[in-house]
Amino acid sequence: MQLSTETFESKMKMFQLVIIMNRMFEVLQALFVVICLGFWNKNNAEGNQKYYVNSPACQMPAVNPFTWDTMRGFHRKKMRHCHNDSDMVTSEFDFETHQYRLHIHEHLAKPILKTKGKATIKCEYREISRDNFVKKPDNTYKELRVRTFKNHQIVPKNTNFMITKCYVKDAKNHQQLLQKDAISFIEDRLPKKKVKDFVKQQSVDPKPSVFIMGLDSTSRINLRRAMPSVFKFVSKPGWFEMQGYNKVGDNTFPNLLALLTGDSEEGVKHFCDVKKPGCLDSLNFIWKRFKHANYTTAFAEDCQAISTFNYLKPGFIKQPTDYYLRPLLLAIEKQFKVTNDYGYPYCVGRHLSFSYVWDFGQQFIDRFLGRSPMFGMIWSNSFTHDHFEGATALESLFLKYLKSFEESNLFGKSIVILMSDHGHRYNTLRLASTGYYEERMPMMFIYLPLWFRRKYPHLAKNLKTNQNRLSSNYDMYMTLLHLLHLDKKSVADFPDNLKARQCKSCQSLFLELPFNRTCQMAGIQEKWCCCQPTETVTNAHYVEDIAKAIVQQMNDHLISHDLSDLCHDFTLESVEKADRKTILSSGFKPADKDEHVYIISFKTVPKNPLFEATVRWNSRTQKLKYINVEDLSRLSSYKNDANCINQKNAKKYCICKDSLDKPSED
């Protein structure tokens, strides 16, 4: 059948319109990148190079978030909702009894009830709690017997979590499940006198609460790129961005360990083995010090399988804080349907994995702000751990939580920290031209309430100065400690037992950091140090010799650690890039003038994993200094390569022999 001329012309016009719209979309995308680049150049260009830190000892370059190699494949993601129905059961805090009440929204079941004749609603719950009588309480939970409940029923004060179920029950006692959900409770167990004393003390000598919010794998650079509205929120008066903040370890554990205990992963080995129960409990976590100072404490982290203190570790034997979300997360990830997105649990039952944690944080704020000094830490992996674009999907919800915390007056009474552990460590962002800095420069924003800035103007002034000084996780530990000792006026005022155990030269950010500070002074190893400018020398004749020497040490390491039966040996495939560090007037100075520091990224066979090593090579002796193979960076994912081994550091470099028939995951 032939089309009429009019119909044909109409379809052609539609086709041309689609082409024009597609081209316009491409032009708008390109225009967006150009505008971003122009904005960056206008606001950040000072001569040829702008620096976050610029001293004779440290030149940390400011990084353009909108380079072509990061923006050309950059796509904003949409939030996918976990449910489209309303909550059948909700909880409400009764301020007269200081207890929670459960509400059953029976009207939601009316459409079903009408089809069932003489049917009724039946709701029940099982209490979830921590099982403190097993060897590893962090790896399990306790579930109590089923209890039915009625509308407006009061929740017993010793209840922390519950899983609820509501059924439609017909005349023959047949039950149909309507909804299954989980509820957490931040119960108020404070004695009245303690609250009264605190309120009185606050009017005379206020004590700041502390609230830490963390997003895994989020550099200060990607925050600007992926969450501009959040960046705008934390750019308001009272916020201080630590632009010279440099990570001290590879992944989450060593960076949070340094921040929360003042210890390094290597240093802890002298005291205990973190893979054995009880080790983590023995460390001086900062929340213990706040608890000793009569603070009410809380800690929550999503994605229980990769939690900071539980991934390939036994976690805590004693509950670490007054309020601790882990038992509920274990229960719901086991009992509810789990949908993965961005690499990890996204929807757990009817809610985002992320929301369980941040709702818990909201409850903690609502319950104790103004009634007790608080120390709270909430941490999320679900959106940002593996996918840097996951932050774009999270942006509007995350901003909503920030504004909700603001409405609860958190920022009026508390020092608030928005931070990350590191930036992205592999794949797209890490492989970009700015990837070296993306990985090593996590976001760190500190908010000081107005009353604190007025009462302690010298501390606020020092913090402002330190925004562009080199700082580290150990300094943040000292900063948190300083909040419990605001009478200390200098580094010398802190006794040795109060200093970060693995960095005695580190200090509070409320005290002015030295202008000429080096990475050694901040407890940052050469491998992670962003202070030295680099020169690309990939095509130099000696680079392949250096790479072969690295690969040889990798193979020797497999043999010496009895891994050669499980892990395939390495052969150099190619050198992708080689940079030589410039030695500044002070800093990491080799004793031998012929010795230089190189950052080399290279591929090996089998499976072409991409590694990066920071090494010292002597051009005169043609010798490579010993390297710790466990400190190598893996710039490509090892998800499908290292399932034969459960050693955390070894997973980075082991290519399991039984994985050779499986493709690597990029």
XYZ file of C-alpha atoms in Angstrom:
666
model
C 0.000 0.000 0.000
C 1.429 3.383 -1.025
C 1.449 6.409 1.271
C -0.298 9.550 0.101
C 1.947 12.521 -0.651
C 0.507 14.378 2.344
C 1.119 11.432 4.728
C 4.647 10.915 3.376
C 5.508 14.603 3.832
C 4.047 14.536 7.341
C 6.184 11.528 8.324
C 9.271 13.110 6.774
C 8.689 16.264 8.809
C 8.368 14.183 11.969
C 11.582 12.321 11.111
C 13.417 15.597 10.489
C 12.067 16.992 13.750
C 13.437 13.988 15.668
C 16.850 14.480 14.041
C 16.806 18.200 14.892
C 15.828 17.461 18.504
C 18.613 14.881 18.840
C 21.125 17.357 17.464
C 19.831 20.050 19.822
C 20.262 17.638 22.737
C 23.860 16.940 21.664
C 24.512 20.673 21.314
C 23.012 21.357 24.755
C 25.194 18.650 26.277
C 28.280 20.148 24.676
C 27.164 23.620 25.727
C 26.760 22.389 29.322
C 30.352 21.172 29.343
C 31.593 24.436 27.775
C 29.681 26.486 30.360
C 31.108 24.356 33.163
C 34.614 24.796 31.779
C 34.063 28.518 31.358
C 32.717 28.791 34.892
C 35.748 26.934 36.198
C 38.188 29.076 34.233
C 36.489 32.310 35.254
C 36.329 31.512 38.938
C 39.476 29.466 39.422
C 42.098 30.607 36.977
C 44.937 32.534 38.558
C 47.790 32.581 36.108
C 48.481 29.172 34.639
C 47.713 27.101 37.716
C 45.635 27.398 40.853
C 46.524 25.369 43.951
C 44.529 24.034 46.863
C 47.794 24.148 48.815
C 50.796 26.142 47.645
C 53.930 26.209 49.770
C 57.617 25.387 49.263
C 56.854 21.931 50.740
C 53.518 21.189 49.093
C 51.931 22.133 45.797
C 48.521 20.479 45.631
C 46.862 21.520 42.354
C 43.234 22.576 42.152
C 41.491 20.133 39.841
C 39.005 21.074 37.167
C 35.905 18.875 37.761
C 34.724 19.378 34.188
C 37.568 18.034 32.050
C 36.533 16.521 28.725
C 37.536 12.989 29.692
C 35.247 13.051 32.742
C 32.313 14.939 31.203
C 32.014 13.336 27.766
C 30.574 10.113 29.190
C 28.946 11.723 32.200
C 25.201 11.093 32.548
C 22.891 12.140 35.329
C 20.905 9.232 36.756
C 17.337 9.197 38.061
C 16.259 7.972 41.460
C 14.311 4.738 41.215
C 11.678 4.390 43.941
C 11.279 1.161 45.889
C 7.495 1.234 46.354
C 4.392 3.154 45.284
C 2.100 2.259 48.184
C 1.661 4.022 51.541
C 2.964 2.806 54.903
C 0.412 0.597 56.616
C 2.193 0.942 59.979
C 3.950 4.057 61.223
C 5.465 5.081 64.527
C 5.123 8.370 66.357
C 7.006 9.577 69.416
C 4.727 10.551 72.308
C 6.360 13.501 74.060
C 4.180 13.076 77.167
C 5.137 9.470 77.867
C 8.485 9.694 76.030
C 7.610 6.497 74.205
C 6.681 5.503 70.680
C 3.185 4.598 69.528
C 2.335 2.382 66.575
C -0.392 3.529 64.188
C -2.210 1.178 61.824
C -3.615 3.010 58.809
C -6.613 0.739 58.299
C -8.176 2.910 55.601
C -5.444 1.764 53.189
C -6.863 -1.773 53.322
C -10.509 -0.819 52.567
C -10.380 -1.759 48.858
C -9.220 -5.281 49.780
C -11.571 -5.618 52.753
C -14.578 -4.902 50.508
C -13.750 -7.926 48.372
C -13.393 -10.290 51.333
C -16.792 -10.021 53.011
C -16.424 -10.141 56.792
C -12.687 -9.536 56.861
C -10.490 -7.777 59.401
C -6.937 -6.479 59.603
C -4.430 -8.235 61.818
C -0.992 -6.699 62.484
C 1.925 -8.277 64.292
C 5.609 -7.664 64.903
C 8.787 -9.447 65.833
C 11.321 -7.483 67.842
C 14.848 -7.474 66.423
C 17.783 -6.980 68.767
C 21.513 -7.554 69.044
C 22.565 -10.991 70.237
C 25.299 -10.210 72.753
C 25.806 -13.854 73.774
C 27.423 -15.147 70.581
C 31.109 -14.994 69.664
C 30.579 -12.453 66.886
C 27.471 -10.374 67.714
C 27.998 -8.110 64.682
C 27.367 -11.041 62.341
C 23.924 -12.025 63.573
C 20.775 -10.762 65.281
C 18.127 -11.998 67.679
C 14.461 -12.237 66.693
C 11.854 -12.529 69.453
C 8.447 -14.209 69.289
C 5.528 -12.806 67.302
C 3.342 -10.247 69.070
C 0.081 -8.874 67.726
C -0.625 -5.180 68.230
C -3.504 -2.756 67.922
C -3.797 0.799 66.713
C -2.090 3.435 68.904
C -0.293 0.755 70.916
C 2.704 1.940 72.957
C 6.066 0.397 72.116
C 7.994 -0.973 75.141
C 10.963 1.257 76.007
C 13.524 -1.512 75.565
C 12.600 -2.041 71.896
C 15.148 -0.897 69.302
C 13.859 -2.474 66.083
C 10.947 -4.485 64.781
C 9.701 -6.127 61.613
C 5.959 -5.656 61.148
C 3.436 -7.624 59.100
C -0.182 -6.758 58.435
C -2.670 -9.302 57.088
C -6.258 -9.356 55.874
C -8.014 -12.184 57.761
C -11.322 -13.480 56.396
C -14.181 -15.273 58.196
C -12.424 -18.634 57.715
C -9.219 -17.307 59.286
C -7.360 -17.349 55.953
C -4.656 -14.691 55.967
C -3.384 -12.612 53.079
C -0.215 -10.575 53.647
C -0.840 -6.891 52.988
C 2.505 -5.374 53.863
C 5.810 -6.203 55.527
C 8.043 -3.449 56.866
C 10.775 -2.557 59.344
C 10.860 0.203 61.971
C 13.727 1.481 64.106
C 13.269 3.289 67.415
C 15.631 5.742 69.068
C 14.222 5.274 72.550
C 14.681 8.090 75.062
C 16.199 6.504 78.164
C 17.717 9.654 79.645
C 17.081 10.312 83.346
C 15.136 13.550 83.873
C 17.868 14.987 86.104
C 20.498 14.443 83.419
C 18.383 16.347 80.885
C 17.696 19.142 83.383
C 21.387 19.487 84.244
C 22.370 19.579 80.582
C 19.834 22.294 79.699
C 21.070 24.368 82.634
C 24.714 23.899 81.683
C 24.028 24.843 78.048
C 22.775 28.262 79.084
C 26.058 28.948 80.893
C 28.758 27.113 78.944
C 27.334 25.400 75.835
C 28.790 22.104 74.720
C 28.667 21.402 70.954
C 27.091 18.237 69.659
C 28.941 16.510 66.804
C 27.268 14.923 63.798
C 29.281 13.217 61.024
C 27.718 12.407 57.651
C 29.695 10.273 55.213
C 29.338 9.225 51.570
C 31.793 6.567 50.477
C 34.163 7.191 47.525
C 33.265 10.856 47.004
C 36.038 13.279 46.142
C 35.614 17.012 46.618
C 35.942 17.150 42.842
C 33.073 14.761 42.112
C 30.814 16.485 44.640
C 30.984 19.613 42.475
C 30.361 17.573 39.328
C 27.657 15.181 40.520
C 25.877 17.057 43.332
C 26.053 20.797 42.580
C 23.019 21.630 44.767
C 24.612 19.838 47.735
C 27.876 21.683 47.073
C 25.890 24.936 47.082
C 24.355 23.957 50.455
C 27.778 23.353 52.042
C 29.154 26.594 50.582
C 26.944 28.751 52.805
C 28.352 30.798 55.727
C 29.577 28.634 58.579
C 30.915 25.867 56.333
C 34.664 25.334 55.892
C 35.970 23.108 53.085
C 39.322 21.506 53.873
C 40.797 21.805 50.390
C 44.184 20.435 51.449
C 42.667 17.245 52.914
C 44.616 14.185 51.712
C 43.701 10.568 52.461
C 46.163 8.343 54.346
C 45.180 4.831 53.193
C 43.868 2.851 50.261
C 40.253 2.051 51.095
C 37.631 2.904 53.718
C 39.015 0.999 56.697
C 42.459 2.650 57.091
C 41.062 6.128 56.451
C 38.202 5.864 58.963
C 40.474 4.035 61.407
C 42.847 7.012 61.390
C 39.991 9.506 61.753
C 38.156 7.641 64.534
C 41.059 6.162 66.519
C 44.261 7.981 65.533
C 45.715 4.585 64.516
C 46.978 3.268 61.188
C 46.174 -0.180 59.845
C 49.857 -1.134 60.098
C 50.203 0.417 63.541
C 47.289 -1.541 64.984
C 49.094 -4.797 64.131
C 51.459 -4.077 67.025
C 48.512 -4.242 69.441
C 46.115 -6.809 68.003
C 44.838 -8.550 64.884
C 41.754 -6.797 63.447
C 40.641 -10.115 61.959
C 40.165 -11.532 65.468
C 37.160 -10.768 67.715
C 37.885 -8.174 70.387
C 40.607 -6.262 68.559
C 38.407 -3.402 67.370
C 36.815 -3.168 70.826
C 40.231 -2.516 72.365
C 40.985 0.537 70.202
C 40.400 4.112 71.359
C 37.464 4.992 69.137
C 36.577 8.652 69.482
C 32.963 7.834 70.352
C 34.270 6.181 73.546
C 35.824 9.495 74.571
C 32.588 11.332 73.813
C 30.622 8.739 75.782
C 32.990 9.231 78.727
C 32.147 12.960 78.477
C 28.411 12.101 78.892
C 27.520 12.369 75.195
C 24.778 10.150 73.763
C 26.293 8.250 70.818
C 25.058 6.603 67.606
C 26.555 4.886 64.557
C 24.894 3.510 61.412
C 26.184 2.283 58.046
C 24.315 0.700 55.136
C 25.225 -2.342 52.988
C 26.029 -4.635 55.891
C 28.210 -7.018 53.825
C 30.827 -4.318 53.114
C 30.523 -2.300 56.323
C 33.804 -0.649 57.317
C 34.405 -2.707 60.445
C 32.808 -5.935 59.214
C 34.143 -6.573 55.707
C 36.532 -9.540 56.204
C 36.554 -8.611 59.897
C 34.472 -9.756 62.896
C 33.247 -6.267 63.867
C 32.567 -5.365 67.483
C 31.851 -7.723 70.378
C 30.457 -4.967 72.575
C 27.952 -2.628 70.967
C 30.143 0.346 70.017
C 27.632 3.173 70.569
C 24.405 3.742 72.502
C 22.361 3.411 69.313
C 23.584 1.040 66.605
C 21.646 0.131 63.471
C 23.512 -2.998 62.333
C 21.161 -5.665 63.840
C 18.216 -4.311 61.846
C 20.237 -4.123 58.625
C 21.277 -7.760 59.043
C 17.653 -8.776 59.605
C 16.105 -6.888 56.696
C 18.764 -7.870 54.159
C 18.084 -11.495 55.116
C 14.283 -11.363 55.337
C 13.264 -8.764 52.733
C 13.572 -8.751 48.982
C 16.834 -7.002 48.077
C 17.250 -5.249 44.733
C 20.770 -4.244 43.746
C 21.699 -1.114 41.853
C 24.993 0.773 41.560
C 26.664 -2.463 42.662
C 25.073 -2.923 46.090
C 21.714 -3.278 47.911
C 19.519 -0.436 46.683
C 15.973 -1.386 47.687
C 15.690 -3.503 50.827
C 12.010 -4.308 51.140
C 9.981 -1.160 50.593
C 12.767 1.337 51.284
C 16.154 2.445 50.057
C 19.078 0.905 51.901
C 20.316 4.510 52.169
C 17.104 5.720 53.839
C 17.217 3.253 56.731
C 20.474 4.913 57.806
C 19.491 8.548 57.255
C 16.054 8.122 58.832
C 17.868 6.630 61.813
C 20.047 9.765 61.885
C 16.964 11.992 61.739
C 15.415 10.154 64.690
C 18.624 10.500 66.680
C 18.661 14.258 66.061
C 14.970 14.661 66.881
C 15.257 12.659 70.057
C 18.324 14.188 71.718
C 19.147 17.582 70.228
C 18.753 20.034 73.083
C 18.308 17.228 75.648
C 21.809 15.739 75.650
C 25.177 16.381 74.007
C 25.286 14.084 70.956
C 27.936 12.317 68.936
C 26.437 10.680 65.846
C 27.953 9.173 62.717
C 25.970 7.943 59.710
C 27.720 6.458 56.682
C 26.437 5.345 53.291
C 28.000 3.093 50.647
C 24.976 2.147 48.552
C 24.932 4.853 45.861
C 28.551 5.957 45.616
C 30.834 3.020 46.460
C 31.242 1.670 42.915
C 29.603 4.219 40.612
C 30.565 7.893 40.653
C 27.361 8.761 38.743
C 25.299 7.206 41.554
C 25.701 10.503 43.400
C 23.653 12.241 40.687
C 20.664 9.993 41.409
C 21.049 10.607 45.136
C 21.427 14.394 44.952
C 17.831 15.568 45.463
C 17.111 13.051 48.249
C 20.381 13.844 50.002
C 19.643 17.568 49.840
C 16.190 16.839 51.275
C 17.800 15.153 54.295
C 20.212 18.056 54.767
C 17.319 20.523 54.752
C 15.361 18.296 57.142
C 18.327 18.255 59.534
C 18.476 22.036 59.171
C 14.766 22.343 60.059
C 15.436 20.229 63.156
C 18.014 22.901 64.147
C 20.982 20.522 63.909
C 23.128 23.302 62.462
C 22.106 25.698 65.214
C 23.547 23.548 67.985
C 26.055 21.183 66.441
C 29.357 20.948 64.646
C 28.468 19.037 61.488
C 30.946 17.216 59.250
C 30.228 16.102 55.674
C 33.047 13.866 54.521
C 34.261 10.887 52.560
C 37.023 8.332 52.956
C 38.569 8.670 49.482
C 37.537 9.302 45.896
C 36.956 6.677 43.220
C 39.801 4.181 43.136
C 39.234 2.452 39.805
C 37.492 2.605 36.427
C 36.209 5.786 34.735
C 37.142 8.610 37.112
C 40.370 6.990 38.250
C 41.514 6.497 34.661
C 40.848 10.139 33.717
C 43.682 12.662 33.487
C 42.795 13.940 36.972
C 42.256 10.439 38.414
C 45.335 10.487 40.661
C 43.850 13.428 42.593
C 40.259 12.176 42.380
C 41.266 9.142 44.419
C 43.406 10.895 47.018
C 41.340 14.005 47.808
C 38.084 13.078 49.579
C 35.570 15.763 50.453
C 35.788 17.242 53.938
C 33.393 20.028 54.965
C 33.087 21.249 58.556
C 30.220 23.408 59.795
C 30.598 25.616 62.875
C 27.357 27.020 64.361
C 27.148 30.778 64.799
C 27.347 30.636 68.615
C 30.558 28.589 68.381
C 32.138 31.038 65.916
C 31.291 33.927 68.270
C 32.434 32.174 71.452
C 35.649 30.801 69.904
C 36.590 33.236 67.098
C 40.256 32.200 67.251
C 39.334 28.570 66.553
C 37.150 29.570 63.595
C 39.964 31.765 62.281
C 42.459 28.906 62.477
C 40.054 26.563 60.728
C 39.653 29.090 57.925
C 43.431 29.390 57.561
C 43.784 25.608 57.531
C 41.398 25.245 54.600
C 44.408 25.664 52.309
C 47.008 23.869 54.390
C 47.879 20.207 54.007
C 45.764 18.103 56.416
C 44.903 14.455 57.001
C 42.607 11.985 58.767
C 44.877 12.080 61.829
C 44.314 15.829 62.071
C 40.566 15.200 62.001
C 40.952 12.767 64.908
C 42.751 15.487 66.851
C 40.043 17.994 65.856
C 37.287 15.771 67.274
C 39.360 15.253 70.415
C 39.893 19.018 70.711
C 36.118 19.503 70.953
C 36.276 17.668 74.270
C 39.183 19.844 75.441
C 38.361 23.344 74.233
C 40.601 24.827 76.922
C 43.702 23.593 75.033
C 45.375 26.526 73.287
C 48.339 24.874 71.564
C 49.723 21.534 70.423
C 51.911 21.462 73.536
C 48.799 21.508 75.749
C 47.838 18.023 74.570
C 49.550 15.266 76.591
C 51.073 12.396 74.651
C 48.237 9.987 75.526
C 45.724 12.301 73.816
C 47.631 12.547 70.542
C 47.015 10.388 67.480
C 49.011 7.257 68.245
C 50.370 6.893 64.698
C 51.032 10.586 64.046
C 52.337 12.471 67.058
C 53.026 15.543 64.883
C 49.396 15.750 63.747
C 47.182 18.367 65.357
C 43.702 19.783 65.634
C 42.409 21.853 62.723
C 41.348 24.427 65.317
C 45.073 25.175 65.768
C 46.976 26.749 62.887
C 48.813 24.143 60.824
C 52.384 24.919 59.721
C 52.556 26.715 56.375
C 55.510 24.638 55.212
C 53.950 21.339 56.235
C 55.099 18.115 54.601
C 53.231 14.849 54.071
C 55.425 13.165 56.715
C 54.274 15.751 59.252
C 50.631 14.949 58.419
C 51.098 11.168 58.600
C 50.630 10.731 54.825
C 52.802 8.134 53.095
C 54.594 9.044 49.899
C 52.242 6.811 47.868
C 49.206 8.922 48.792
C 50.881 12.340 48.935
C 49.472 14.875 46.441
C 52.064 17.532 47.202
C 54.710 16.955 44.543
C 54.207 18.054 40.935
C 54.896 15.377 38.329
C 56.524 15.146 34.912
C 55.291 12.506 32.459
C 58.132 10.242 31.284
C 56.186 7.313 29.803
C 58.402 7.065 26.714
C 61.713 7.169 28.582
C 63.931 4.166 27.764
C 64.233 3.044 31.416
C 60.498 2.945 32.227
C 59.939 -0.597 30.968
C 62.865 -1.787 33.112
C 61.214 -0.268 36.177
C 57.877 -1.911 35.345
C 59.524 -5.328 34.837
C 61.267 -4.993 38.205
C 57.889 -4.222 39.844
C 56.292 -7.284 38.243
C 59.198 -9.433 39.434
C 58.621 -8.261 43.010
C 54.921 -9.059 42.608
C 55.751 -12.640 41.596
C 58.251 -12.989 44.449
C 55.525 -11.785 46.812
C 53.108 -14.510 45.664
C 55.727 -17.159 46.416
C 56.793 -15.726 49.795
C 53.163 -15.453 50.933
C 52.210 -18.977 49.785
C 49.767 -17.619 47.214
C 51.278 -19.071 44.053
C 49.027 -22.142 44.170
C 45.892 -19.956 44.142
C 47.067 -16.914 42.193
C 48.512 -16.812 38.700
C 51.963 -15.270 38.261
C 52.306 -11.983 36.359
C 53.888 -11.016 33.054
C 54.198 -7.377 32.016
C 51.835 -6.563 29.164
C 52.299 -2.796 28.772
C 53.180 0.427 30.548
C 50.195 2.783 30.327
C 51.734 5.841 31.954
C 54.784 6.841 33.952
C 55.234 10.079 35.925
C 58.302 11.248 37.832
C 57.759 13.294 40.963
C 59.478 16.651 41.341
C 61.334 17.005 44.631
C 60.359 20.272 46.324
C 62.525 22.237 48.751
C 61.374 19.930 51.522
C 59.358 16.761 51.636
C 60.244 13.249 50.530
C 63.935 13.738 49.657
C 65.918 10.673 48.560
C 69.402 10.518 50.057
C 70.865 9.594 46.671
C 70.635 12.281 43.954
C 70.196 9.557 41.320
C 67.131 8.176 43.038
C 63.721 9.380 41.872
C 60.099 8.613 42.739
C 57.958 7.270 39.894
C 54.219 6.648 39.596
C 53.781 3.891 37.031
C 50.509 2.415 35.785
C 50.840 -0.858 33.904
C 48.909 -3.886 32.678
C 49.832 -7.514 33.181
C 48.677 -10.840 31.817
C 46.540 -12.816 32.351
C 43.255 -10.845 32.262
C 44.957 -7.444 31.781
C 44.462 -6.002 35.283
C 45.589 -2.386 35.544
C 47.908 -1.580 38.464
C 49.593 1.550 39.748
C 52.775 1.587 41.821
C 54.668 4.410 43.496
C 58.327 3.354 43.561
C 61.898 4.584 43.990
C 64.322 3.792 41.156
C 68.026 4.544 41.123
C 69.109 5.460 37.596
C 72.811 4.857 38.419
C 72.515 1.406 39.972
C 69.465 0.410 37.862
C 67.893 -0.926 41.045
C 64.346 -0.709 42.365
C 63.927 -0.197 46.082
C 61.823 -2.846 47.836
C 58.098 -2.235 47.498
C 55.257 -3.606 49.591
C 53.138 -5.352 46.983
C 50.099 -5.042 49.248
C 50.330 -1.267 48.788
C 49.805 -1.505 45.029
C 46.735 0.275 43.674
C 44.387 -1.704 41.449
C 42.810 0.694 38.939
C 40.438 -1.873 37.437
C 37.824 -3.900 39.291
C 38.808 -7.259 40.788
C 35.246 -8.518 41.425
C 35.560 -11.480 39.034
C 39.249 -12.154 39.622
C 39.783 -12.740 43.338
C 36.970 -14.909 44.680
C 39.372 -17.699 45.647
C 40.895 -15.608 48.424
C 39.548 -13.795 51.509
C 42.573 -11.685 52.407
C 41.495 -8.077 51.947
C 44.765 -6.661 50.580
C 45.567 -9.753 48.498
C 42.259 -9.413 46.624
C 43.704 -6.373 44.860
C 46.510 -8.232 43.137
C 45.546 -11.912 43.090
C 44.353 -13.258 39.723
C 42.791 -16.526 40.827
C 43.735 -19.437 38.624
C 40.131 -20.637 38.714
C 38.952 -17.265 37.318
C 40.785 -17.515 34.018
C 37.687 -18.710 32.183
C 35.679 -15.727 33.471
C 35.881 -12.215 31.982
C 37.304 -9.364 34.065
C 34.799 -6.703 35.095
C 35.768 -3.186 34.118
